[in-house]
mmCIF file of C-alpha atoms in Angstrom:
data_model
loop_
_atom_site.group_PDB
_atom_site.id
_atom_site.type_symbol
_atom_site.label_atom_id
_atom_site.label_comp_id
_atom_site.label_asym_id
_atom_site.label_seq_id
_atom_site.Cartn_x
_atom_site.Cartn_y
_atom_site.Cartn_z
ATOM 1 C CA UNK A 1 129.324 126.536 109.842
ATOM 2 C CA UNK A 2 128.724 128.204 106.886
ATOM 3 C CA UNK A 3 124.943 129.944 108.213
ATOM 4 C CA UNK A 4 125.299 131.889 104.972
ATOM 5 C CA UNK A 5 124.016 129.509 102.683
ATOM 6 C CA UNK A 6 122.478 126.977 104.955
ATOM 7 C CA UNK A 7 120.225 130.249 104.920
ATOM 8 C CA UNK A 8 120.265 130.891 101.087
ATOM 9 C CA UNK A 9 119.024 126.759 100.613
ATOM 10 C CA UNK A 10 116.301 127.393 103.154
ATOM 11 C CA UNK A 11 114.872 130.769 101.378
ATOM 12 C CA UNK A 12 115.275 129.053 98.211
ATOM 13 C CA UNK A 13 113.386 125.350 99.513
ATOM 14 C CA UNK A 14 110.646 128.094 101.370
ATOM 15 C CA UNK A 15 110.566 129.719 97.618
ATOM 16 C CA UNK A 16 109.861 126.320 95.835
ATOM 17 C CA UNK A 17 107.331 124.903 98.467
ATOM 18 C CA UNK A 18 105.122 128.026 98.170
ATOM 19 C CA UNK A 19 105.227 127.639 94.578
ATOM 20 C CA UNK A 20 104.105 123.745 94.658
ATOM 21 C CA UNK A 21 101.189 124.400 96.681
ATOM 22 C CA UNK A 22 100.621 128.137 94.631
ATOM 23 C CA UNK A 23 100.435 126.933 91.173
ATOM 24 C CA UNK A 24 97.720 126.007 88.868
ATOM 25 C CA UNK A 25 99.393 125.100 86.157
ATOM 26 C CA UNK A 26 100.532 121.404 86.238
ATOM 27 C CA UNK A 27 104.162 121.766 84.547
ATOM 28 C CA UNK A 28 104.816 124.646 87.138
ATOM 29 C CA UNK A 29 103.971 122.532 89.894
ATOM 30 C CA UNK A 30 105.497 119.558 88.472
ATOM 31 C CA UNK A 31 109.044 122.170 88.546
ATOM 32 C CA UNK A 32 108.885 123.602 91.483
ATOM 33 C CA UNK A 33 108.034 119.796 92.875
ATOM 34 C CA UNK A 34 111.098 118.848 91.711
ATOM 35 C CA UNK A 35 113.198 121.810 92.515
ATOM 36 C CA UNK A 36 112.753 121.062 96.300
ATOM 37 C CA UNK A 37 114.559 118.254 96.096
ATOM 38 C CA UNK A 38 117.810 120.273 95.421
ATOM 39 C CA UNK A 39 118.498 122.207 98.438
ATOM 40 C CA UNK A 40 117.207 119.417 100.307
ATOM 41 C CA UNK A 41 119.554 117.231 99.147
ATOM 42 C CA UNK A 42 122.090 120.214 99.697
ATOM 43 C CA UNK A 43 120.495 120.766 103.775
ATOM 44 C CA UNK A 44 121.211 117.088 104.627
ATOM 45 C CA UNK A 45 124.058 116.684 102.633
ATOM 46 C CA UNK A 46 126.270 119.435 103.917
ATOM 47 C CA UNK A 47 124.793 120.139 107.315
ATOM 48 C CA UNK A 48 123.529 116.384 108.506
ATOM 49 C CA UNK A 49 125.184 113.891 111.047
ATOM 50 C CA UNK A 50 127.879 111.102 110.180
ATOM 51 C CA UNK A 51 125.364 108.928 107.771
ATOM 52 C CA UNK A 52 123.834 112.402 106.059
ATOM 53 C CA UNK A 53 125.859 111.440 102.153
ATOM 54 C CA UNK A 54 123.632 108.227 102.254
ATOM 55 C CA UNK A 55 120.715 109.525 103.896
ATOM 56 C CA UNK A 56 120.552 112.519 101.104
ATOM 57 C CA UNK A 57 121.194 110.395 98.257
ATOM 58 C CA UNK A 58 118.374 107.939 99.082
ATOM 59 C CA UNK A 59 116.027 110.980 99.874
ATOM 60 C CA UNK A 60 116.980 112.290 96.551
ATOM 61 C CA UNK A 61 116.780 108.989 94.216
ATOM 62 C CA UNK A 62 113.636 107.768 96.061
ATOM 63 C CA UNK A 63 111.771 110.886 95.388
ATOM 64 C CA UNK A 64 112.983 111.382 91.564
ATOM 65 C CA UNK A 65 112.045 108.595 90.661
ATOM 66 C CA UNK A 66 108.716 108.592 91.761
ATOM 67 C CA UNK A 67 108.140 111.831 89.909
ATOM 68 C CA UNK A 68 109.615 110.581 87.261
ATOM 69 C CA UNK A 69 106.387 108.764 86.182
ATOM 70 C CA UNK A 70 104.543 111.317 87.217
ATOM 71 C CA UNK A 71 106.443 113.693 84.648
ATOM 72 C CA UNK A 72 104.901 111.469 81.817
ATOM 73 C CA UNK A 73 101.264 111.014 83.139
ATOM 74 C CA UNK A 74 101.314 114.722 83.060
ATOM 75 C CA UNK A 75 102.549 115.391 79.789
ATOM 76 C CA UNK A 76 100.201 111.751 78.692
ATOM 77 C CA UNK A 77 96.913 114.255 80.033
ATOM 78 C CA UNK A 78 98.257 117.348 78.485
ATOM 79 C CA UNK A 79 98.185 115.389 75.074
ATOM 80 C CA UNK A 80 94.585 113.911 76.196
ATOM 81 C CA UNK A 81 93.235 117.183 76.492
ATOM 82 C CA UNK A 82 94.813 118.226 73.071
ATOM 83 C CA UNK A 83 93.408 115.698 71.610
ATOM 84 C CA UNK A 84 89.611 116.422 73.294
ATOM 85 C CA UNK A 85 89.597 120.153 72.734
ATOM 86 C CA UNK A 86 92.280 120.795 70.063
ATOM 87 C CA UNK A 87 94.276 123.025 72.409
ATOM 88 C CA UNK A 88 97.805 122.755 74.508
ATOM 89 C CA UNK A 89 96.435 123.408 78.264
ATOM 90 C CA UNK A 90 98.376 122.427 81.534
ATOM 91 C CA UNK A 91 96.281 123.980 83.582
ATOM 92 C CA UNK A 92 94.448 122.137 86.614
ATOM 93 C CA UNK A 93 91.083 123.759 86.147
ATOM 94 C CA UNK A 94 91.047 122.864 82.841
ATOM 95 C CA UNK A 95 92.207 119.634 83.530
ATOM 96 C CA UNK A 96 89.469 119.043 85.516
ATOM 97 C CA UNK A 97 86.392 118.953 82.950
ATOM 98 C CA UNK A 98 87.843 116.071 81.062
ATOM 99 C CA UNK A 99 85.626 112.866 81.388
ATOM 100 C CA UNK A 100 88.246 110.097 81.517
ATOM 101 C CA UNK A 101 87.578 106.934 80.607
ATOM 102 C CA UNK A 102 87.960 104.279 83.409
ATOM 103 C CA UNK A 103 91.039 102.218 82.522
ATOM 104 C CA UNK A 104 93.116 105.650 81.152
ATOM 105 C CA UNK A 105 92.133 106.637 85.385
ATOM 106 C CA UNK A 106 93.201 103.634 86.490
ATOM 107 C CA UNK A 107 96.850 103.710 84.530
ATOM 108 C CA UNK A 108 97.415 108.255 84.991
ATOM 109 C CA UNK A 109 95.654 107.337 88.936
ATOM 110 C CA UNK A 110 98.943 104.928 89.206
ATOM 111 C CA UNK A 111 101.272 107.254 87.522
ATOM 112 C CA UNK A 112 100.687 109.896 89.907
ATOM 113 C CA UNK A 113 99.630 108.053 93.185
ATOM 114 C CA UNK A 114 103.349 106.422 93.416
ATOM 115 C CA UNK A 115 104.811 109.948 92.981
ATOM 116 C CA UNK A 116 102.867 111.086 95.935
ATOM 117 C CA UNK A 117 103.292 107.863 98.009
ATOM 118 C CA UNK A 118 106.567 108.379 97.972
ATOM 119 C CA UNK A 119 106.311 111.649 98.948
ATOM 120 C CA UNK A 120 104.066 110.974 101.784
ATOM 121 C CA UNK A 121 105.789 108.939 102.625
ATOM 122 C CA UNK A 122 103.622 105.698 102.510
ATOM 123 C CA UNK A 123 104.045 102.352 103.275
ATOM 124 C CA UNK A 124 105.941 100.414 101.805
ATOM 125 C CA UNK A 125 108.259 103.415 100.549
ATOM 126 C CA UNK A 126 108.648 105.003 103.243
ATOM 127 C CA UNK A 127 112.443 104.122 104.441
ATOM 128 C CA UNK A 128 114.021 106.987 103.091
ATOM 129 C CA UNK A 129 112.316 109.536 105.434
ATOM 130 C CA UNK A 130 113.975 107.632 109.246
ATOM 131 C CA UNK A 131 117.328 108.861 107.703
ATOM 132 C CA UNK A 132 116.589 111.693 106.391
ATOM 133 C CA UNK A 133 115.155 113.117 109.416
ATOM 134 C CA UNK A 134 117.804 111.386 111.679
ATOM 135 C CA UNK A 135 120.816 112.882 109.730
ATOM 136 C CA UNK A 136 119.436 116.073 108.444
ATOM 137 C CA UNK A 137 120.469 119.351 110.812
ATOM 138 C CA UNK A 138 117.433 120.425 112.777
ATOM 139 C CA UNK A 139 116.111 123.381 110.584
ATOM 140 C CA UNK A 140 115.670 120.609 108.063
ATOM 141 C CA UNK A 141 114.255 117.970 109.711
ATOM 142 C CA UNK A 142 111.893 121.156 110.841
ATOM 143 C CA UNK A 143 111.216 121.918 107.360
ATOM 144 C CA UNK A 144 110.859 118.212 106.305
ATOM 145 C CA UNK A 145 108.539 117.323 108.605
ATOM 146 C CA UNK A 146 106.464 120.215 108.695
ATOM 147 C CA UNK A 147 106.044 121.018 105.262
ATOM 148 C CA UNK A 148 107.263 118.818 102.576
ATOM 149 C CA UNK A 149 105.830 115.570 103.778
ATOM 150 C CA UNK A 150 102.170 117.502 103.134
ATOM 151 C CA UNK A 151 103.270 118.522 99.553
ATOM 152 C CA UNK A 152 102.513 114.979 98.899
ATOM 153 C CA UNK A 153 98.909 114.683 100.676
ATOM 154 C CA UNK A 154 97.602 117.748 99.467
ATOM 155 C CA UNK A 155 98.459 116.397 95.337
ATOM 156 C CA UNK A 156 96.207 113.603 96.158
ATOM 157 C CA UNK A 157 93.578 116.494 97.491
ATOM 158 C CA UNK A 158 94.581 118.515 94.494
ATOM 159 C CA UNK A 159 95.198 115.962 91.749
ATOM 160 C CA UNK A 160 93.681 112.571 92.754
ATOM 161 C CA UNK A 161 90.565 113.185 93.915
ATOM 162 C CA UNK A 162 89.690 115.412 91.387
ATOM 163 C CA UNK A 163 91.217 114.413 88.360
ATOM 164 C CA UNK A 164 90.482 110.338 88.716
ATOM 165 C CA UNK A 165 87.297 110.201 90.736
ATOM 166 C CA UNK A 166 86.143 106.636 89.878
ATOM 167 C CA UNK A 167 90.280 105.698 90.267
ATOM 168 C CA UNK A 168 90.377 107.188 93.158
ATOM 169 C CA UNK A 169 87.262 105.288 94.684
ATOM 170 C CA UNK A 170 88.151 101.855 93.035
ATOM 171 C CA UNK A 171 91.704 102.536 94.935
ATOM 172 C CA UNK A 172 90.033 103.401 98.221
ATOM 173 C CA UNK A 173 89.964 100.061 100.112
ATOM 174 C CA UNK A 174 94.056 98.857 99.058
ATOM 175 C CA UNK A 175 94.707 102.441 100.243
ATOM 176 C CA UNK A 176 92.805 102.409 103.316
ATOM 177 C CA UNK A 177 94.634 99.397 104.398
ATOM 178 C CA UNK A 178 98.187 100.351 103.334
ATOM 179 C CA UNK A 179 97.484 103.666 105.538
ATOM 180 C CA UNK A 180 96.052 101.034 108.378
ATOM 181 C CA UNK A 181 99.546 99.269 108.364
ATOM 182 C CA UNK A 182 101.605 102.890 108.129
ATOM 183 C CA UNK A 183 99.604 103.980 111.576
ATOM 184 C CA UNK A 184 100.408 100.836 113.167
ATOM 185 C CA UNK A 185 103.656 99.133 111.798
ATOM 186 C CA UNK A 186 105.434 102.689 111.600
ATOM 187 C CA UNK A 187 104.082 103.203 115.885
ATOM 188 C CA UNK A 188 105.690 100.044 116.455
ATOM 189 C CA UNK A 189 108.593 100.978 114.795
ATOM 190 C CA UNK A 190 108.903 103.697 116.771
ATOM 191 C CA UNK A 191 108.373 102.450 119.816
ATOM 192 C CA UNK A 192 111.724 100.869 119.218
ATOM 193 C CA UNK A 193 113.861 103.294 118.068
ATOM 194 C CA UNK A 194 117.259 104.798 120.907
ATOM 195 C CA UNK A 195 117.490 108.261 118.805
ATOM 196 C CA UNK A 196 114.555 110.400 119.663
ATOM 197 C CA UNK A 197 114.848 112.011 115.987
ATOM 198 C CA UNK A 198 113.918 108.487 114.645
ATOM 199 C CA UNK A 199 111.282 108.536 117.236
ATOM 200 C CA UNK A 200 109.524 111.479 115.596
ATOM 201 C CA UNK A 201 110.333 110.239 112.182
ATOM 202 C CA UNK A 202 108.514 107.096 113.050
ATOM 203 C CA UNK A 203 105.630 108.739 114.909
ATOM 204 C CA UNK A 204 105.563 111.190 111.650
ATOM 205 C CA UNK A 205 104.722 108.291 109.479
ATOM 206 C CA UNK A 206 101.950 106.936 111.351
ATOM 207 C CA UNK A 207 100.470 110.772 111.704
ATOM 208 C CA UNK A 208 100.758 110.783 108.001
ATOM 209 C CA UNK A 209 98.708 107.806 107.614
ATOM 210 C CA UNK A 210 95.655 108.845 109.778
ATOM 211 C CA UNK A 211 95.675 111.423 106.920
ATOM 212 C CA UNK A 212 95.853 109.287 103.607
ATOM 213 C CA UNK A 213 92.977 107.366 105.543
ATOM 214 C CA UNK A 214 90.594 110.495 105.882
ATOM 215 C CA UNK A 215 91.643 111.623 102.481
ATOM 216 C CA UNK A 216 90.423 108.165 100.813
ATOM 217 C CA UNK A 217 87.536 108.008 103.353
ATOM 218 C CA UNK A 218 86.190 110.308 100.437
ATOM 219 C CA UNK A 219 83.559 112.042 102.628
ATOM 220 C CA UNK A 220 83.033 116.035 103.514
ATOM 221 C CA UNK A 221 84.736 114.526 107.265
ATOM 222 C CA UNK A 222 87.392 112.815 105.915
ATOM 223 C CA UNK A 223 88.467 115.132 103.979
ATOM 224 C CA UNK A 224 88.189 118.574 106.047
ATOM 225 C CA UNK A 225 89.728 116.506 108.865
ATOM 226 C CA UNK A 226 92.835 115.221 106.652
ATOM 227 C CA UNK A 227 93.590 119.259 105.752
ATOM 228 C CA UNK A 228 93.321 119.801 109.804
ATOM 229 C CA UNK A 229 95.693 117.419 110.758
ATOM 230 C CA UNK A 230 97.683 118.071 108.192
ATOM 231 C CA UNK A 231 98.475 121.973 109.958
ATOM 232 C CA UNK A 232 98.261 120.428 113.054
ATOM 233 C CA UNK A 233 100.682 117.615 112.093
ATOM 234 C CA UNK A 234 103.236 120.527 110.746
ATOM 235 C CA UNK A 235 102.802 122.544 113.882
ATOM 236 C CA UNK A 236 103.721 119.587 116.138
ATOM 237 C CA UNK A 237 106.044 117.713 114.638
ATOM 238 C CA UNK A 238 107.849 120.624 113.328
ATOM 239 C CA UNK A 239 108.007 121.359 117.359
ATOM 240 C CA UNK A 240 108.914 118.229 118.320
ATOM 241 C CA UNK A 241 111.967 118.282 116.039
ATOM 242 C CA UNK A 242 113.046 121.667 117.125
ATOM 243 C CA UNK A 243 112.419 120.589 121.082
ATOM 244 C CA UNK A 244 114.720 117.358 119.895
ATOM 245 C CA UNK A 245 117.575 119.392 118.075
ATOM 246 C CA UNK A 246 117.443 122.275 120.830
#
């Protein structure tokens, strides 16, 4: 029922995906991060299964207010770099010749990392995405899957890595093992679900966390293979969600 504007949200969440992972400048990404949310929210919400009201309201809460902090470590380094150069600059490149001191990485690594997490999803916030996938129609779970879930592993590629290097490598071992427990506890979980959507869901977790781990391997091999899987990971489970909906 109404194709017409499941069609208009999906044009308009394709619209503010390519600009998260198009835009150099921080406060445009930070917009067009949060813009997705909205027709997401809309996708689930009007198109889902029985649960889809809760399921769309937890996506949407769980994800805002992760970004939430992340809206003031971004405006926290704008005013950092102000206060280094004497100039108003949101842009990433620029962004990325600041020397920070170790503590301020620590505190702006935390600000964004639980943003992304979330995103990710990650263990332990990952609950939201099991409903969202099992009550969202099958274009969205398509779109979830395939797309938006990577929006948050290519920020830390974009923004972590970069922007908090000694953060990110004082982070790397409680990361590494939070991604260990996603691969297996989130198999396991899967392993026992009935609905074969929550099966994928599950399975899409533990796929995700192979990647955090090569990302925060911090090597040329970690790294290259994270951005691999991550296409691969949107190819397949994308598939899988369309074989399941089909």
């Amino acid at each position: 029922k109404d194709v017409k504007n499941l069609i208009i949200s999906v044009l308009f969440l394709e619209m503010t995906m390519a600009g998260v992972f198009l835009s150099l400048d921080v406060i445009l990404f930070y917009l067009f991060w949060e813009l997705s949310l909205v027709p997401m929210l809309y996708i689930i919400g009007a198109w889902g299964s029985d649960r889809r009201i809760y399921a769309a309201i937890k996506f949407f809460l769980y994800t805002f207010a992760g970004s939430v902090l992340m809206l003031v470590g971004i405006l926290y380094m704008g005013y950092l770099y102000y206060q280094t150069t004497g100039v108003w600059s949101f842009s990433i490149p620029d962004w990325q010749l600041l020397v920070l001191p170790f503590n301020l990485q620590l505190l702006l690594f935390g600000a964004f990392f639980l943003a992304f997490a979330i995103k990710v999803p990650m263990f332990p916030f990952h609950t939201w995405l099991p409903y969202a996938h099992g009550q969202a129609p099958t274009i969205g779970s398509v779109i979830l899957a395939a797309i938006l879930l990577k929006m948050g592993t290519y920020a830390f590629i974009r923004f972590s890595l970069p922007l908090f290097p000694d953060a990110s490598t004082y982070f790397m071992y409680p990361i590494a093992v939070l991604a260990i427990i996603m691969i297996i506890y989130t198999a396991m979980v899967a392993y026992a679900q009935e609905d074969v959507k929550q099966v994928v869901a599950y399975s899409s977790v533990s796929h995700m966390g192979v990647i955090v781990l090569g990302t925060f391997a911090l090597n040329v091999e970690g790294i290259t293979g994270s951005i691999f899987l991550m296409i691969a990971h949107g190819v397949v489970s994308g598939a899988l969600f369309l074989l399941v909906g089909v």
